[in-house]
Coordinates of C-alpha atoms and ligand atoms in Angstrom, one line a residue:
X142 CA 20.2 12.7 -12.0
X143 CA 17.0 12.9 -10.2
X144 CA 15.7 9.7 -8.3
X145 CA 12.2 9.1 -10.6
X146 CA 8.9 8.7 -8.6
X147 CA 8.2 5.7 -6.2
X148 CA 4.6 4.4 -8.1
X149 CA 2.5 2.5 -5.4
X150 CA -0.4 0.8 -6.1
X151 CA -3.0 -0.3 -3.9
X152 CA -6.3 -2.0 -3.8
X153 CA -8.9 -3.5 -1.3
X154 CA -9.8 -6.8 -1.3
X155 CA -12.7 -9.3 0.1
X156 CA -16.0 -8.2 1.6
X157 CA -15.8 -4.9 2.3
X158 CA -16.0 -2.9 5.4
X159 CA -16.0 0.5 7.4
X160 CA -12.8 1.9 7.7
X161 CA -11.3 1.0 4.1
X162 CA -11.4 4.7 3.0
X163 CA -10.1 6.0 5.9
X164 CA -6.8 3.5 5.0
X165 CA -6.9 5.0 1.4
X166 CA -7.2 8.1 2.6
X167 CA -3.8 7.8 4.8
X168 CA -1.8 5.6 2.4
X169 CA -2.4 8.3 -0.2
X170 CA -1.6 11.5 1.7
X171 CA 1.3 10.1 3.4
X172 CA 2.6 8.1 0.3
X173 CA 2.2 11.9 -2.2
X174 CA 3.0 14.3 0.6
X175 CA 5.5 12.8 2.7
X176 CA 7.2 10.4 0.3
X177 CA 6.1 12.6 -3.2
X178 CA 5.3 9.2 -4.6
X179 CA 2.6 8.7 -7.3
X180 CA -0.2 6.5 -5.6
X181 CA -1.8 4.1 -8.5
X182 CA -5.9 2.5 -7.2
X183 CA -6.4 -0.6 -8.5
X184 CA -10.4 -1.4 -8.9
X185 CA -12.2 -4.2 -7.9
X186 CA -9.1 -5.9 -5.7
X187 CA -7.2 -8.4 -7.2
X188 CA -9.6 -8.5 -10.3
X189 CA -8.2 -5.1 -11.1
X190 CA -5.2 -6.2 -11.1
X191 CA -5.5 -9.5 -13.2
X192 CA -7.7 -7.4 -15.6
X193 CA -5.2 -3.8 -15.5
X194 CA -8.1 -1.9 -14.5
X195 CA -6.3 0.9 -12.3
X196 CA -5.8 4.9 -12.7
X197 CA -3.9 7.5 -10.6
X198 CA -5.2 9.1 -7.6
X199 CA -4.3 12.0 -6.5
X200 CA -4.8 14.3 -3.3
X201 CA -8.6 15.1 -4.1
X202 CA -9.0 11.2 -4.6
X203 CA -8.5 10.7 -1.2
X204 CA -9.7 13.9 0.4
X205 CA -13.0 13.8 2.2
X206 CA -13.4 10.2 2.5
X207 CA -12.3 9.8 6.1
X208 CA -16.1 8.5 7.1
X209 CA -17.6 7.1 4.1
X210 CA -17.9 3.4 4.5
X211 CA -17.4 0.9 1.8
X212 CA -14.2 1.6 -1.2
X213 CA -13.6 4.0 -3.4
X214 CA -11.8 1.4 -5.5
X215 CA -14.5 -1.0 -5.3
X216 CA -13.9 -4.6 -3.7
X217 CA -14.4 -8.2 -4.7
X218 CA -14.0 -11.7 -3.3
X219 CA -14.1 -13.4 -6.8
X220 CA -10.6 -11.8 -7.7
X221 CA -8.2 -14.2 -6.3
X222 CA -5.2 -14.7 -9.1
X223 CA -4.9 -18.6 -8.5
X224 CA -8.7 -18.9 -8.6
X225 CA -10.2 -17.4 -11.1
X226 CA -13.3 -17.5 -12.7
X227 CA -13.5 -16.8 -16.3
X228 CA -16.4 -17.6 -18.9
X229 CA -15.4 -20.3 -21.7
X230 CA -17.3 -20.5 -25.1
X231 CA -20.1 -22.8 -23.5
X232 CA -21.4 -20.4 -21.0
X233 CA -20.1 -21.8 -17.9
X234 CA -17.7 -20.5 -15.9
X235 CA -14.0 -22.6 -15.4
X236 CA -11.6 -21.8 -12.4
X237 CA -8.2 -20.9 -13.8
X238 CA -4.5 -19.8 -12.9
X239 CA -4.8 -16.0 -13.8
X240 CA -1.5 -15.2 -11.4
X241 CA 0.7 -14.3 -14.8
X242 CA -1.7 -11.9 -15.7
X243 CA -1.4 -9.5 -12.3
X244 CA 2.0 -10.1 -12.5
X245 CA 2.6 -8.8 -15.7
X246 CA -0.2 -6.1 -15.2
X247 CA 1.8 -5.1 -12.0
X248 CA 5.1 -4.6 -14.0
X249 CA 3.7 -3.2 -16.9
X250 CA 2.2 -0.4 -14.8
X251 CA 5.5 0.3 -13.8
X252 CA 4.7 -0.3 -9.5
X253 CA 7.6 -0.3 -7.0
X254 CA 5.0 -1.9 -4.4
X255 CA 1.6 -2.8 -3.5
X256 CA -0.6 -2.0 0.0
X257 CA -3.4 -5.1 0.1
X258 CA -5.8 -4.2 2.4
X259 CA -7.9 -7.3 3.3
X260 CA -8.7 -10.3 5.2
X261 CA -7.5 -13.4 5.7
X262 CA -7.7 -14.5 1.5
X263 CA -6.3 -11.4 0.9
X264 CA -3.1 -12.1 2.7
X265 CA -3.3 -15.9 1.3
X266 CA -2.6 -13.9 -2.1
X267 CA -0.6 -11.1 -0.8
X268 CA 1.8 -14.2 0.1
X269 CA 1.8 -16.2 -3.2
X270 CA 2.9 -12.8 -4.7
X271 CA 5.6 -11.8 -2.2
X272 CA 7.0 -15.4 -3.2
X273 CA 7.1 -14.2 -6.9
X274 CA 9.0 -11.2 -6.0
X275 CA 6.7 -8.5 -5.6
X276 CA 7.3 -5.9 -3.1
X277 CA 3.6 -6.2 -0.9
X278 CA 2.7 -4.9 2.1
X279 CA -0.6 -5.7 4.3
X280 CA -3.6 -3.9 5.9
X281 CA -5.8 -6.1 8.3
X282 CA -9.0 -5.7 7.2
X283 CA -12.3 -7.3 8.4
X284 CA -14.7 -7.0 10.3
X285 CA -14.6 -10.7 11.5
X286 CA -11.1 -9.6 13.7
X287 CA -10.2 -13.3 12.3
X288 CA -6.6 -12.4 12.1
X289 CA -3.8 -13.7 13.3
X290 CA -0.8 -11.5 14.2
X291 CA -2.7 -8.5 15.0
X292 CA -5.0 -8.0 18.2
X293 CA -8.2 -5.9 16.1
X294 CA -8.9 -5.5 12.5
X295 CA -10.2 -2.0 11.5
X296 CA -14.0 -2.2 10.8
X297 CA -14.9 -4.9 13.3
X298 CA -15.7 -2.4 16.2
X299 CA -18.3 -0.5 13.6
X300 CA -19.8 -4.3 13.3
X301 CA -20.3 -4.8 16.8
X302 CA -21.4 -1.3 17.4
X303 CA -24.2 -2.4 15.0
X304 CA -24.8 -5.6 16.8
X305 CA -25.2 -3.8 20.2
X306 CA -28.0 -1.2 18.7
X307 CA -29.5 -4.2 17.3
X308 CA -29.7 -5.7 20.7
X309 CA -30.8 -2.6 22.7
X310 CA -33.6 -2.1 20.4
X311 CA -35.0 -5.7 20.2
X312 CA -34.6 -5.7 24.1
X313 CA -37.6 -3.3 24.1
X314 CA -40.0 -4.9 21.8
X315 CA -38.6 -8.0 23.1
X316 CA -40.0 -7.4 26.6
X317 CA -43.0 -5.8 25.3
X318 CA -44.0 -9.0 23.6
X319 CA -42.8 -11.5 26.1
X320 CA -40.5 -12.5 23.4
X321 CA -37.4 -14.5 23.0
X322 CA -35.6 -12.2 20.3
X323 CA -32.7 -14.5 18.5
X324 CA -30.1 -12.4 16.3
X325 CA -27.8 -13.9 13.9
X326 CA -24.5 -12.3 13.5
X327 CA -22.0 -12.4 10.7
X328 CA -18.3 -13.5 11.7
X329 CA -17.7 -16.9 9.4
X330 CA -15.2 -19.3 11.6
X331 CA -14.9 -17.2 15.0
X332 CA -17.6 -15.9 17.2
X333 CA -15.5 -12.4 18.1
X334 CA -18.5 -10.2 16.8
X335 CA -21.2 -12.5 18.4
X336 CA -19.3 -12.6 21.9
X337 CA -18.3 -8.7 21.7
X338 CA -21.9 -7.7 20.5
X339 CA -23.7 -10.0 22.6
X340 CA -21.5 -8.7 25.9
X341 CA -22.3 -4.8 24.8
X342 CA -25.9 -5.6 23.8
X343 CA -26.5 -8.2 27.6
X344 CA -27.4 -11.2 25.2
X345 CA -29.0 -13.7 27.5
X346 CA -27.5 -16.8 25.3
X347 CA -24.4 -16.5 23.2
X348 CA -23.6 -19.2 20.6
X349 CA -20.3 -18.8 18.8
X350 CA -18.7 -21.7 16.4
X351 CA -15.9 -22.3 19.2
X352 CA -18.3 -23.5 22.1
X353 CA -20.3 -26.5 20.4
X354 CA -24.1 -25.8 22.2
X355 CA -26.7 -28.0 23.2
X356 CA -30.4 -27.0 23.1
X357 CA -31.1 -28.5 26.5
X358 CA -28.6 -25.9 27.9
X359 CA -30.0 -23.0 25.5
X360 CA -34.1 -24.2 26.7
X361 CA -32.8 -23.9 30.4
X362 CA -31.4 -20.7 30.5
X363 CA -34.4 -19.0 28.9
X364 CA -36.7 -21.2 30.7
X365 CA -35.1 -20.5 34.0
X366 CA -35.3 -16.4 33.7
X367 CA -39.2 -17.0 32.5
X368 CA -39.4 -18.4 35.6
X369 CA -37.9 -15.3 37.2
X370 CA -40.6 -13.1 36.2
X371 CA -38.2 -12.4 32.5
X372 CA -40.5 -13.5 30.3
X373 CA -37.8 -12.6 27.5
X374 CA -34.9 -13.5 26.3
X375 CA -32.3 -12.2 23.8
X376 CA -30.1 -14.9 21.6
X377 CA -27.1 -13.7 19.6
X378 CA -25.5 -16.5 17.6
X379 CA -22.9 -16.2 15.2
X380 CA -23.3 -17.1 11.2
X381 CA -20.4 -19.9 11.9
X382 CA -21.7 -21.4 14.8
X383 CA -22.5 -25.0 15.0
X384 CA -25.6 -27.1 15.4
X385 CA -25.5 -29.6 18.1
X386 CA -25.1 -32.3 15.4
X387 CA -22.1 -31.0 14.4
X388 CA -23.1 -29.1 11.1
X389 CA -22.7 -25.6 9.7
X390 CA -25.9 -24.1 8.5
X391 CA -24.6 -22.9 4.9
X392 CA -27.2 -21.2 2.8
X393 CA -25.2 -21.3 -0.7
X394 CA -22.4 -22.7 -2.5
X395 CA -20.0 -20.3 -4.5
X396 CA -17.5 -22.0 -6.4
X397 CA -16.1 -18.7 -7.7
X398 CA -15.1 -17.6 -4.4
X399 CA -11.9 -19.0 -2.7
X400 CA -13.8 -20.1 0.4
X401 CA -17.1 -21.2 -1.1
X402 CA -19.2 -21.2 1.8
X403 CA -21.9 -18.6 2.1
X404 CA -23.2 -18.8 5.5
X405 CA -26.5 -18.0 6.9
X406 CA -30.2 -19.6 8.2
X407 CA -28.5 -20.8 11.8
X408 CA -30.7 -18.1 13.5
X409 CA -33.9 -19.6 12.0
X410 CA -33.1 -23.3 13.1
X411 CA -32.3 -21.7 16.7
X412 CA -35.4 -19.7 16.8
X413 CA -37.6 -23.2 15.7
X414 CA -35.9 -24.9 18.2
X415 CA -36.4 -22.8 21.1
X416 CA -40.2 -22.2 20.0
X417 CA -40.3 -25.7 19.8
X418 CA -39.2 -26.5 22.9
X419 CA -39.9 -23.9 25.7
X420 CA -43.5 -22.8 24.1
X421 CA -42.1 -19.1 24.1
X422 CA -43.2 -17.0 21.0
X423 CA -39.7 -16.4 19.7
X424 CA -38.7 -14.1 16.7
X425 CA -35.7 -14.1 14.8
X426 CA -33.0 -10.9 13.0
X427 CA -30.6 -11.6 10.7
X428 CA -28.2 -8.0 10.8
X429 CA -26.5 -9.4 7.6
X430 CA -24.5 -6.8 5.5
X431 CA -25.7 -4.0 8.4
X432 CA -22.6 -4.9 10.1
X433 CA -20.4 -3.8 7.3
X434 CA -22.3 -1.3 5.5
X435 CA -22.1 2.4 6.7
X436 CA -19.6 5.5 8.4
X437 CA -17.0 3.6 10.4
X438 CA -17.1 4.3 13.9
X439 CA -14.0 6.9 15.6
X440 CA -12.2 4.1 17.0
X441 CA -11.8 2.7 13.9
X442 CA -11.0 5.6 11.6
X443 CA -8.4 5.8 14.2
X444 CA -6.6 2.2 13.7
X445 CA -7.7 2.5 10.2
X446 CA -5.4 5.9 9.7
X447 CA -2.7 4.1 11.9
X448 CA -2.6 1.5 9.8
X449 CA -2.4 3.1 6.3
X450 CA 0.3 5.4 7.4
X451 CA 2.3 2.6 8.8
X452 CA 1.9 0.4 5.8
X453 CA 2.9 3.7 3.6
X454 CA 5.9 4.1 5.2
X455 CA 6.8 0.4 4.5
X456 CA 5.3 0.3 0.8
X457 CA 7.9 3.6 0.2
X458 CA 10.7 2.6 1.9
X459 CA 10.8 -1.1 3.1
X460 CA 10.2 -3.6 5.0
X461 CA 8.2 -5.8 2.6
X462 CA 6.4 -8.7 2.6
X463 CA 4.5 -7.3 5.4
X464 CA 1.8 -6.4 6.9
X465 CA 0.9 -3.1 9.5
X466 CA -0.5 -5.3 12.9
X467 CA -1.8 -3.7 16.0
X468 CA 0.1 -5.4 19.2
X469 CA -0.5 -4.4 22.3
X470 CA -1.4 -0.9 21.3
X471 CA 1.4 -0.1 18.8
X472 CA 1.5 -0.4 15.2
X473 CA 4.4 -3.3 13.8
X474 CA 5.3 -4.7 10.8
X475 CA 4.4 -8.6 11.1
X476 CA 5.7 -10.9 8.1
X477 CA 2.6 -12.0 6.2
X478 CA 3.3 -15.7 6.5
X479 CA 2.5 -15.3 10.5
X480 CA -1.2 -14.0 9.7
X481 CA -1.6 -16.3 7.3
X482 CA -0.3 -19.2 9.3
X483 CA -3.8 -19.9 10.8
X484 CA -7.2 -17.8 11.8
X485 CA -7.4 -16.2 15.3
X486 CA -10.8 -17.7 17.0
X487 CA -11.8 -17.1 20.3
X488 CA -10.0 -19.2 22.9
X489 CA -12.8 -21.5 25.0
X490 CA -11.2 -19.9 28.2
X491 CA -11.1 -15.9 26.9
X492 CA -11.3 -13.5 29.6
X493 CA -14.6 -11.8 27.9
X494 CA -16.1 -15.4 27.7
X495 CA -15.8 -15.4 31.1
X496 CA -16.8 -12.4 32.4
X497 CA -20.1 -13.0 30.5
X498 CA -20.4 -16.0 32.8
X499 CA -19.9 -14.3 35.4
X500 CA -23.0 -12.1 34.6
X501 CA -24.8 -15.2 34.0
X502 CA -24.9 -15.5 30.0
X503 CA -25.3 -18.7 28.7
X504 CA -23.3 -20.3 25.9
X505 CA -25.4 -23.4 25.2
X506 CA -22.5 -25.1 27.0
X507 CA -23.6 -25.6 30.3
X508 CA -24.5 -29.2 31.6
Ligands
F6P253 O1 -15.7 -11.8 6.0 C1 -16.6 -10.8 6.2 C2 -18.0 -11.3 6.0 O2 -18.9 -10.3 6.2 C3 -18.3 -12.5 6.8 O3 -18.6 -12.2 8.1 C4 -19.5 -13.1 6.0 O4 -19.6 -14.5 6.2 C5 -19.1 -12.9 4.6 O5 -18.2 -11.8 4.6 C6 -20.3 -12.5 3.7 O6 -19.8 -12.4 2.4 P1 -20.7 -11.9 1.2 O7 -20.7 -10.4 1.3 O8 -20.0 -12.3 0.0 O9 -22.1 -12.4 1.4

């Protein structure tokens, strides 16, 4: 008797970000061609699946997607199984336990595994369903490279390719105007975009939520180059970072999400402050969804296409429970648990951090 087809399913969950077709893309082609398994999309991330919105893809689906940014299958952050929102009869929205609803929706679609490709809540879920006995496995998505178990994430070298053309062209203008130009970056609880970006785009200051700052140190450095005859400066500070009081500078609240924090508005208070302070005209950017809208860059169509075809080969044949990591240059299977365990932030003492003190950036830190 013939074996019947292997279904997989597969969905993208969280923000999204460049790269997340280019994973479809090589889940699907290695998943009907090499395993001739039927690949099942699943809209919307886990939404999809707690609502049994999916259809079949097949090999025009995922042809000719290799450098379109965003999802084909759509995305959300609201989706989470153990979280979710629904509207009751008086109009407002109650937070409830949804997970028996993808469960059932996953059996009754008749899937032999699942590829999550996400982030760090992603995972979170990807784990609470591996303990109910699903077969999961997991792509590390964000552009935040917030991660643990894996050294990148696919998408966050598009980000800070975005961040470092940001930089080059406020340099100009910055110059121009005698300016001190501050950017805020995205990156939630670790500064990897701000530091990266900042380093490619020769940020003066850095200010990432790992280094607590002080404005004294921020003034000095951009005083100090006035003083050189550089009568501009460039700030990059990451979304996450913190003010010297100790506070996050949140701009809303959004209950429905798993982590309700939506971040934003530090650049502003650091742009007052400095104006404030030194005299200098100063302007602020916010780059905002920039950083993960868009065609992903080669290198990370590359890891993105390693990736998928890594994770394929698991969701077909096994190991489960999961997820494709990039360590030391080669593609692994890590157990979800171990990326879920805690975020990866940049270390105080990282080699980039200081090699930009070498060249003389400043992160607020200095006494
Ligand atoms: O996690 C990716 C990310 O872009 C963060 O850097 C940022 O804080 C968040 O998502 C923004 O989320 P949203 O798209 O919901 O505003």
């Amino acid at each position: 008797m013939m074996a019947s087809k292997k279904r997989i399913g597969i969905l993208t969950g969280g923000g999204d970000c460049p790269g997340l077709n280019a994973v479809i893309r090589a889940v699907g082609k290695t998943v009907m061609h090499e395993h001739g398994a039927t690949l099942i999309g699943i809209e919307d991330g886990f939404e999809g699946l707690v609502e049994g919105r999916m259809r079949e893809l097949g090999n025009r689906d995922v042809s000719g997607i290799l450098n379109l940014g965003g999802t084909i299958l759509g995305t959300s952050n609201k989706g989470d199984p153990w979280h979710y929102p629904v509207e009751v009869a008086t109009g407002t929205v109650e937070i409830q336990d949804a997970s028996y609803k993808a469960l059932r929706n996953f059996k009754q679609a008749g899937l032999d595994a699942l590829v999550a490709v996400g982030g760090d809540g992603t995972m979170h879920i990807a784990d609470k369903l591996v303990d109910l006995g699903l077969q999961v496995v997991g792509v590390p998505k964000t552009i935040d490279n917030d991660l643990a178990a894996t050294d990148l994430t696919f998408g966050f070298d598009t980000a800070v390719s975005v961040v470092s053309e940001a930089l080059d062209r406020l340099h100009t203008t910055a110059s121009s105007h005698h300016r001190v130009m501050v950017v805020e970056v995205m990156g939630r609880y670790a500064g990897w975009i701000a530091l990266h970006g900042g380093v490619a785009g020769g940020a003066d200051v850095i200010l990432i939520p790992e280094l607590p700052f002080s404005w004294e140190a921020i003034c000095h450095k951009v005083n100090e180059r006035a003083t050189h005859g550089k009568r501009f400066s460039l700030v990059c500070v990451a979304e996450g970072a913190r003010l010297p009081d100790g506070h996050e500078v949140i701009q809303a609240l959004d209950n429905k999400r798993t982590d309700a924090k939506q971040f934003g508005g530090i650049g502003a208070e650091v742009a007052r402050e400095i104006d404030a302070r030194t005299g200098l005209e100063t302007r602020v950017t916010v780059l905002g969804h920039l950083q993960r809208g868009g065609s992903p860059t080669a290198f990370d169509r590359v890891l993105a296409t390693r990736l998928g075809v890594h994770a394929a080969q698991c969701a077909c044949r096994g190991p489960y429970g999961v997820m494709a990591a990039l360590q030391n240059n080669v593609i692994v299977s890590v157990p979800i648990k171990d990326t879920i365990a805690r975020l990866r932030t940049v270390p105080p003492g990282h080699q980039l951090v200081e090699a930009a003190r070498a060249l003389g950036t400043s992160f607020g830190d200095e006494s």
